[in-house]
Amino acid sequence: MNTIEVFLESKKVRPTAMRMLVYKYMTQSNVAKTLGDIENAFTKADRTTLYRTLKTFEEKGIVHQVDDGTGTIKYALCEAGCNCDIDRDLHLHFHCSNCRETICLTEHKIPQINLPDGYVAEDMNLVVKGICEHCSGQ
Amino acid sequence: MNTIEVFLESKKVRPTAMRMLVYKYMTQSNVAKTLGDIENAFTKADRTTLYRTLKTFEEKGIVHQVDDGTGTIKYALCEAGCNCDIDRDLHLHFHCSNCRETICLTEHKIPQINLPDGYVAEDMNLVVKGICEHCSGQ
DNA sequence: CAATAAATGCACTTCTATTGCATGGCTACT
DNA sequence: AGTAGCCATGCAATAGAAGTGCATTTATTG
Ligand SMILES: [Mn+2]
Ligand SMILES: [Mn+2]
Ligand SMILES: [Zn+2]
Ligand SMILES: [Zn+2]
């Protein structure tokens, strides 16, 4: 029983070999990954299985989708204690137009937005595009 | 010379029949439209022509794309005097999960976001999802 | 009017998301 | 241990939208 196995079971996800590999892969970098990225990271991986793995992870609160405006959905690990709650957990995402990577800025929560009367907010997405720390040569 | 014709020429866009129709259609509602929406609004319209029409409109500052996270790009008219400037013009978009419509809240600019050192912002997208004024029964 | 440039229409490609269905493997229960 | 049933996997196929190539039509210019 390694820690990944324990973690997945704590999230009510059966720790199959592929699921453990995907989870481990996601922990190894802090940038959001597309399905294609993950597929390419393994030589022998079926796209559908990965698709459903990510879907399961999302349903069980292990990952969240990141829509960075590139047209392909990305996935990133949720923080410990995250419930993808609109007030507590939603954070800024940054997409670098140079290296094309997207990272979670989990420390930067989405500021309070006031809406016109009658509008009810349920979810939110804030993406900033530009040049990342790495590419701006800092 | 009607007003649409004059307007398009002022934007350096040749006022063809289709372009005038599309522009007129866009002015008739304040919700963002997909290519498909526009295609369906006319009985005899070619998707490619519309696609390129919208692209031209975008390049000439007549419309802006709206990425509301549904997976299909939408288009909405720019305000008078809009330059799609990151500080002055970028505004909030609201997507209603009930009626599935997306509207520009042009009065609601995106608040100042502070980024970690080394990050440079060039563009931004803020979408709020929830229930719109109309659907919340106000 | 002829030459040129721009806009349009059709067909096709590409890319990603998503589903149906058959098979393999694990679990729970006897 | 044996077996029924559920869950995960893999393959194939579909759906949906974006984008491109090229031929044709329409507009502009001299
Ligand atoms: Mn994130
Ligand atoms: Mn808008
Ligand atoms: Zn970068
Ligand atoms: Zn609505």
Short mmCIF file of C-alpha atoms (C1' of nucleotides) and ligand atoms in Angstrom, two decimals:
data_model
loop_
_atom_site.label_atom_id
_atom_site.label_comp_id
_atom_site.label_asym_id
_atom_site.label_seq_id
_atom_site.Cartn_x
_atom_site.Cartn_y
_atom_site.Cartn_z
CA MET A 1 0.00 0.00 0.00
CA ASN A 2 1.79 3.09 -1.21
CA THR A 3 0.59 6.60 -0.52
CA ILE A 4 -1.08 7.04 -3.90
CA GLU A 5 -3.12 3.93 -3.35
CA VAL A 6 -4.18 5.18 0.06
CA PHE A 7 -5.02 8.58 -1.33
CA LEU A 8 -7.18 7.29 -4.15
CA GLU A 9 -9.07 5.01 -1.82
CA SER A 10 -9.67 7.92 0.52
CA LYS A 11 -11.34 9.61 -2.43
CA LYS A 12 -13.45 6.53 -3.14
CA VAL A 13 -11.64 5.75 -6.35
CA ARG A 14 -10.42 2.24 -6.96
CA PRO A 15 -6.67 2.43 -7.32
CA THR A 16 -6.05 0.63 -10.57
CA ALA A 17 -2.61 0.59 -12.16
CA MET A 18 -3.47 3.21 -14.77
CA ARG A 19 -5.18 5.50 -12.29
CA MET A 20 -2.17 5.43 -10.04
CA LEU A 21 0.13 6.24 -12.93
CA VAL A 22 -2.04 9.14 -14.04
CA TYR A 23 -2.26 10.53 -10.55
CA LYS A 24 1.46 10.24 -10.07
CA TYR A 25 2.06 11.97 -13.39
CA MET A 26 -0.18 14.85 -12.38
CA THR A 27 1.72 15.36 -9.14
CA GLN A 28 5.02 15.66 -10.96
CA SER A 29 4.45 19.13 -12.35
CA ASN A 30 2.34 22.11 -11.48
CA VAL A 31 1.12 22.82 -14.99
CA ALA A 32 -2.30 21.83 -16.26
CA LYS A 33 -2.30 18.96 -18.76
CA THR A 34 -4.47 18.06 -21.70
CA LEU A 35 -5.69 14.57 -22.35
CA GLY A 36 -3.19 14.46 -25.20
CA ASP A 37 -0.34 15.44 -22.91
CA ILE A 38 -1.17 12.58 -20.62
CA GLU A 39 -1.60 10.18 -23.49
CA ASN A 40 1.84 11.08 -24.79
CA ALA A 41 3.38 10.64 -21.39
CA PHE A 42 2.75 6.91 -21.52
CA THR A 43 3.69 4.65 -24.37
CA LYS A 44 0.84 2.28 -23.94
CA ALA A 45 -2.25 4.18 -22.92
CA ASP A 46 -5.72 4.26 -24.33
CA ARG A 47 -7.25 7.63 -24.87
CA THR A 48 -10.70 6.56 -23.72
CA THR A 49 -9.44 5.08 -20.51
CA LEU A 50 -7.57 8.26 -19.74
CA TYR A 51 -10.63 10.31 -20.63
CA ARG A 52 -12.74 8.34 -18.21
CA THR A 53 -10.02 8.34 -15.59
CA LEU A 54 -9.92 12.12 -15.63
CA LYS A 55 -13.68 12.27 -15.55
CA THR A 56 -13.75 10.04 -12.51
CA PHE A 57 -11.02 12.08 -10.86
CA GLU A 58 -13.02 15.20 -11.49
CA GLU A 59 -16.21 13.75 -10.06
CA LYS A 60 -14.38 12.62 -6.97
CA GLY A 61 -12.70 15.98 -6.42
CA ILE A 62 -9.19 14.89 -7.31
CA VAL A 63 -8.70 17.15 -10.31
CA HIS A 64 -10.45 20.18 -11.76
CA GLN A 65 -10.80 21.15 -15.37
CA VAL A 66 -9.01 24.22 -16.59
CA ASP A 67 -10.44 26.06 -19.53
CA ASP A 68 -7.66 28.36 -20.63
CA GLY A 69 -9.20 29.43 -23.90
CA THR A 70 -6.93 27.35 -26.12
CA GLY A 71 -9.87 25.18 -27.08
CA THR A 72 -8.64 22.03 -25.40
CA ILE A 73 -9.57 21.26 -21.86
CA LYS A 74 -6.78 20.84 -19.36
CA TYR A 75 -6.72 19.16 -15.98
CA ALA A 76 -4.90 20.01 -12.79
CA LEU A 77 -4.82 18.53 -9.34
CA CYS A 78 -7.02 20.05 -6.71
CA GLU A 79 -5.36 21.35 -3.58
CA ALA A 80 -5.73 19.45 -0.35
CA GLY A 81 -9.05 20.42 1.18
CA CYS A 82 -10.40 21.79 -2.09
CA ASN A 83 -14.08 21.47 -2.77
CA CYS A 84 -14.04 23.59 -5.92
CA ASP A 85 -16.15 25.95 -3.89
CA ILE A 86 -16.98 29.20 -5.64
CA ASP A 87 -15.93 31.37 -2.73
CA ARG A 88 -13.07 29.43 -1.22
CA ASP A 89 -11.35 27.41 -3.89
CA LEU A 90 -11.73 29.00 -7.31
CA HIS A 91 -8.43 30.51 -8.33
CA LEU A 92 -6.77 32.31 -11.17
CA HIS A 93 -5.24 30.43 -14.09
CA PHE A 94 -2.41 31.81 -16.14
CA HIS A 95 -1.76 30.82 -19.74
CA CYS A 96 1.61 31.70 -21.23
CA SER A 97 1.40 32.63 -24.89
CA ASN A 98 5.07 31.80 -25.31
CA CYS A 99 5.55 28.34 -23.79
CA ARG A 100 1.81 27.61 -24.06
CA GLU A 101 1.67 26.24 -20.56
CA THR A 102 -1.12 26.89 -18.13
CA ILE A 103 -0.60 26.99 -14.42
CA CYS A 104 -2.83 27.18 -11.40
CA LEU A 105 -2.19 30.25 -9.30
CA THR A 106 -3.84 28.71 -6.29
CA GLU A 107 -2.79 31.56 -4.04
CA HIS A 108 -4.67 34.02 -6.22
CA LYS A 109 -8.35 33.60 -5.60
CA ILE A 110 -10.86 35.23 -7.90
CA PRO A 111 -11.83 38.62 -6.46
CA GLN A 112 -15.35 39.37 -5.40
CA ILE A 113 -17.44 40.19 -8.47
CA ASN A 114 -20.63 42.14 -8.14
CA LEU A 115 -23.34 41.35 -10.62
CA PRO A 116 -26.44 43.24 -11.67
CA ASP A 117 -29.65 42.49 -9.76
CA GLY A 118 -31.21 39.16 -10.64
CA TYR A 119 -28.01 37.43 -11.61
CA VAL A 120 -26.93 34.46 -9.50
CA ALA A 121 -23.35 33.22 -9.69
CA GLU A 122 -22.70 29.49 -9.49
CA ASP A 123 -19.30 29.14 -11.06
CA MET A 124 -16.56 31.32 -12.41
CA ASN A 125 -13.52 31.20 -14.63
CA LEU A 126 -10.74 33.74 -14.69
CA VAL A 127 -7.84 33.25 -17.07
CA VAL A 128 -4.99 35.67 -17.57
CA LYS A 129 -2.93 35.26 -20.72
CA GLY A 130 0.52 36.67 -21.15
CA ILE A 131 4.12 35.78 -20.44
CA CYS A 132 4.99 33.53 -17.56
CA GLU A 133 7.70 33.97 -15.00
CA HIS A 134 9.93 31.53 -16.84
CA CYS A 135 9.51 33.03 -20.31
CA SER A 136 9.78 36.66 -19.23
CA GLY A 137 13.36 35.86 -18.27
CA GLN A 138 13.25 36.40 -14.55
CA MET B 1 -26.34 54.59 -48.13
CA ASN B 2 -27.91 53.35 -44.92
CA THR B 3 -26.27 53.65 -41.52
CA ILE B 4 -24.91 50.10 -41.51
CA GLU B 5 -23.17 50.71 -44.79
CA VAL B 6 -21.64 53.90 -43.46
CA PHE B 7 -20.57 52.19 -40.27
CA LEU B 8 -18.86 49.28 -42.00
CA GLU B 9 -17.00 51.60 -44.31
CA SER B 10 -15.84 53.64 -41.35
CA LYS B 11 -14.31 50.43 -40.06
CA LYS B 12 -12.62 49.77 -43.41
CA VAL B 13 -14.83 46.80 -44.17
CA ARG B 14 -16.47 46.58 -47.54
CA PRO B 15 -20.21 46.55 -46.96
CA THR B 16 -21.34 43.48 -48.87
CA ALA B 17 -24.91 42.24 -48.61
CA MET B 18 -24.03 39.37 -46.28
CA ARG B 19 -21.84 41.50 -44.06
CA MET B 20 -24.59 44.04 -43.64
CA LEU B 21 -27.07 41.31 -42.76
CA VAL B 22 -24.73 39.79 -40.21
CA TYR B 23 -23.98 43.12 -38.64
CA LYS B 24 -27.65 43.97 -38.46
CA TYR B 25 -28.39 40.59 -36.89
CA MET B 26 -25.77 41.18 -34.23
CA THR B 27 -27.25 44.53 -33.29
CA GLN B 28 -30.67 43.03 -32.74
CA SER B 29 -29.87 41.33 -29.47
CA ASN B 30 -27.38 41.78 -26.71
CA VAL B 31 -26.45 38.12 -26.39
CA ALA B 32 -23.30 36.60 -27.85
CA LYS B 33 -23.88 34.34 -30.85
CA THR B 34 -22.13 31.27 -32.17
CA LEU B 35 -21.36 30.77 -35.82
CA GLY B 36 -24.14 28.19 -35.81
CA ASP B 37 -26.61 30.67 -34.36
CA ILE B 38 -25.86 33.09 -37.15
CA GLU B 39 -25.99 30.35 -39.76
CA ASN B 40 -29.43 29.33 -38.54
CA ALA B 41 -30.66 32.89 -38.59
CA PHE B 42 -30.47 32.98 -42.37
CA THR B 43 -31.93 30.42 -44.69
CA LYS B 44 -29.32 30.79 -47.35
CA ALA B 45 -25.95 31.36 -45.77
CA ASP B 46 -22.66 29.60 -46.16
CA ARG B 47 -20.83 28.75 -42.99
CA THR B 48 -17.42 29.57 -44.40
CA THR B 49 -18.50 33.00 -45.52
CA LEU B 50 -19.91 33.69 -42.10
CA TYR B 51 -16.76 32.35 -40.50
CA ARG B 52 -14.64 34.71 -42.55
CA THR B 53 -17.06 37.56 -42.05
CA LEU B 54 -16.75 37.25 -38.30
CA LYS B 55 -12.99 36.97 -38.58
CA THR B 56 -12.87 40.16 -40.60
CA PHE B 57 -15.20 41.89 -38.15
CA GLU B 58 -12.93 40.84 -35.34
CA GLU B 59 -9.79 42.08 -37.06
CA LYS B 60 -11.42 45.41 -37.73
CA GLY B 61 -12.66 45.83 -34.18
CA ILE B 62 -16.33 45.36 -34.92
CA VAL B 63 -16.88 42.26 -32.81
CA HIS B 64 -14.97 40.42 -30.10
CA GLN B 65 -14.87 36.73 -29.44
CA VAL B 66 -16.46 35.44 -26.27
CA ASP B 67 -15.15 32.23 -24.80
CA ASP B 68 -17.77 31.25 -22.27
CA GLY B 69 -16.47 27.76 -21.61
CA THR B 70 -19.18 25.94 -23.54
CA GLY B 71 -16.62 24.86 -26.11
CA THR B 72 -17.97 26.91 -28.97
CA ILE B 73 -16.76 30.40 -29.62
CA LYS B 74 -19.31 33.17 -29.54
CA TYR B 75 -19.20 36.66 -30.98
CA ALA B 76 -20.59 39.93 -29.71
CA LEU B 77 -20.47 43.49 -30.93
CA CYS B 78 -17.86 45.77 -29.49
CA GLU B 79 -19.03 48.93 -27.82
CA ALA B 80 -18.52 52.25 -29.53
CA GLY B 81 -14.98 53.36 -28.85
CA CYS B 82 -13.84 49.88 -27.86
CA ASN B 83 -10.29 48.87 -28.64
CA CYS B 84 -10.44 45.58 -26.77
CA ASP B 85 -7.87 47.18 -24.52
CA ILE B 86 -6.90 45.09 -21.53
CA ASP B 87 -7.40 47.91 -19.05
CA ARG B 88 -10.25 49.86 -20.54
CA ASP B 89 -12.47 47.53 -22.52
CA LEU B 90 -12.29 43.98 -21.22
CA HIS B 91 -15.48 43.18 -19.41
CA LEU B 92 -17.25 40.41 -17.64
CA HIS B 93 -19.28 37.81 -19.52
CA PHE B 94 -22.15 35.95 -17.96
CA HIS B 95 -23.27 32.52 -19.11
CA CYS B 96 -26.67 31.31 -17.95
CA SER B 97 -26.76 27.60 -17.28
CA ASN B 98 -30.52 27.61 -17.73
CA CYS B 99 -31.19 29.43 -21.00
CA ARG B 100 -27.59 28.84 -22.16
CA GLU B 101 -27.22 32.40 -23.30
CA THR B 102 -24.15 34.48 -22.82
CA ILE B 103 -24.26 38.19 -22.42
CA CYS B 104 -21.71 40.96 -22.29
CA LEU B 105 -21.80 42.88 -19.04
CA THR B 106 -19.99 45.80 -20.56
CA GLU B 107 -20.51 47.92 -17.47
CA HIS B 108 -18.64 45.38 -15.38
CA LYS B 109 -14.95 45.66 -16.16
CA ILE B 110 -12.55 43.00 -14.97
CA PRO B 111 -11.09 44.06 -11.64
CA GLN B 112 -7.40 44.71 -11.22
CA ILE B 113 -5.59 41.40 -10.81
CA ASN B 114 -2.21 41.25 -9.19
CA LEU B 115 0.11 38.57 -10.43
CA PRO B 116 3.25 37.05 -8.96
CA ASP B 117 6.56 38.67 -9.94
CA GLY B 118 7.69 37.90 -13.46
CA TYR B 119 4.24 37.39 -14.90
CA VAL B 120 3.09 39.82 -17.59
CA ALA B 121 -0.60 40.09 -18.45
CA GLU B 122 -1.59 40.64 -22.07
CA ASP B 123 -5.15 39.46 -22.15
CA MET B 124 -7.79 38.25 -19.78
CA ASN B 125 -11.05 36.37 -19.69
CA LEU B 126 -13.56 36.39 -16.88
CA VAL B 127 -16.73 34.37 -17.20
CA VAL B 128 -19.35 33.98 -14.52
CA LYS B 129 -21.77 31.10 -14.88
CA GLY B 130 -25.08 30.91 -13.14
CA ILE B 131 -28.66 32.04 -13.57
CA CYS B 132 -29.45 35.15 -15.52
CA GLU B 133 -31.81 37.93 -14.63
CA HIS B 134 -34.45 36.51 -16.93
CA CYS B 135 -34.27 32.91 -15.69
CA SER B 136 -34.06 33.74 -12.00
CA GLY B 137 -37.58 35.12 -12.32
CA GLN B 138 -36.97 38.74 -11.53
"C1'" DC C 1 -14.08 47.09 -71.47
"C1'" DA C 2 -10.10 44.54 -69.64
"C1'" DA C 3 -7.26 43.52 -65.80
"C1'" DT C 4 -7.05 42.92 -61.08
"C1'" DA C 5 -8.43 42.21 -56.42
"C1'" DA C 6 -11.79 40.77 -53.05
"C1'" DA C 7 -15.55 37.92 -51.52
"C1'" DT C 8 -18.09 33.78 -51.76
"C1'" DG C 9 -19.33 28.71 -51.96
"C1'" DC C 10 -18.25 24.00 -51.88
"C1'" DA C 11 -15.59 20.15 -50.48
"C1'" DC C 12 -12.50 18.42 -47.58
"C1'" DT C 13 -9.35 18.00 -43.60
"C1'" DT C 14 -8.13 18.19 -38.80
"C1'" DC C 15 -8.69 17.91 -34.06
"C1'" DT C 16 -10.93 16.97 -29.87
"C1'" DA C 17 -14.69 15.28 -27.26
"C1'" DT C 18 -17.80 11.62 -26.55
"C1'" DT C 19 -20.34 7.19 -26.93
"C1'" DG C 20 -21.45 2.00 -27.82
"C1'" DC C 21 -20.16 -2.30 -27.23
"C1'" DA C 22 -17.44 -6.34 -26.32
"C1'" DT C 23 -13.97 -8.13 -23.29
"C1'" DG C 24 -11.09 -8.77 -19.19
"C1'" DG C 25 -10.40 -8.53 -14.26
"C1'" DC C 26 -11.70 -7.80 -9.56
"C1'" DT C 27 -15.18 -8.28 -5.63
"C1'" DA C 28 -18.44 -10.14 -2.92
"C1'" DC C 29 -21.01 -13.82 -1.64
"C1'" DT C 30 -22.05 -18.58 -1.22
"C1'" DA D 1 -12.67 -22.32 -4.40
"C1'" DG D 2 -16.55 -21.23 -7.62
"C1'" DT D 3 -19.56 -18.10 -9.67
"C1'" DA D 4 -22.41 -14.07 -10.63
"C1'" DG D 5 -22.12 -9.30 -11.19
"C1'" DC D 6 -19.95 -4.98 -11.28
"C1'" DC D 7 -16.37 -2.10 -12.77
"C1'" DA D 8 -12.53 -0.88 -15.74
"C1'" DT D 9 -10.50 -1.17 -20.14
"C1'" DG D 10 -9.79 -1.08 -25.27
"C1'" DC D 11 -11.26 -0.56 -29.78
"C1'" DA D 12 -14.10 1.44 -33.15
"C1'" DA D 13 -17.07 4.71 -34.52
"C1'" DT D 14 -19.53 9.17 -34.20
"C1'" DA D 15 -20.27 14.03 -33.38
"C1'" DG D 16 -19.15 18.86 -33.60
"C1'" DA D 17 -16.57 22.63 -34.49
"C1'" DA D 18 -12.60 24.95 -36.52
"C1'" DG D 19 -9.96 25.76 -40.29
"C1'" DT D 20 -8.00 25.33 -45.35
"C1'" DG D 21 -7.67 24.91 -50.64
"C1'" DC D 22 -9.40 26.00 -54.68
"C1'" DA D 23 -12.55 27.35 -58.22
"C1'" DT D 24 -16.07 30.75 -59.20
"C1'" DT D 25 -18.41 34.97 -58.86
"C1'" DT D 26 -18.59 39.79 -57.90
"C1'" DA D 27 -16.68 44.30 -57.30
"C1'" DT D 28 -13.08 47.84 -58.25
"C1'" DT D 29 -9.96 50.33 -60.91
"C1'" DG D 30 -7.77 52.33 -64.80
MN MN E 1 -6.40 25.34 -11.11
MN MN E 2 -18.36 41.03 -24.49
ZN ZN E 3 5.94 30.58 -20.55
ZN ZN E 4 -30.97 32.47 -18.53
#
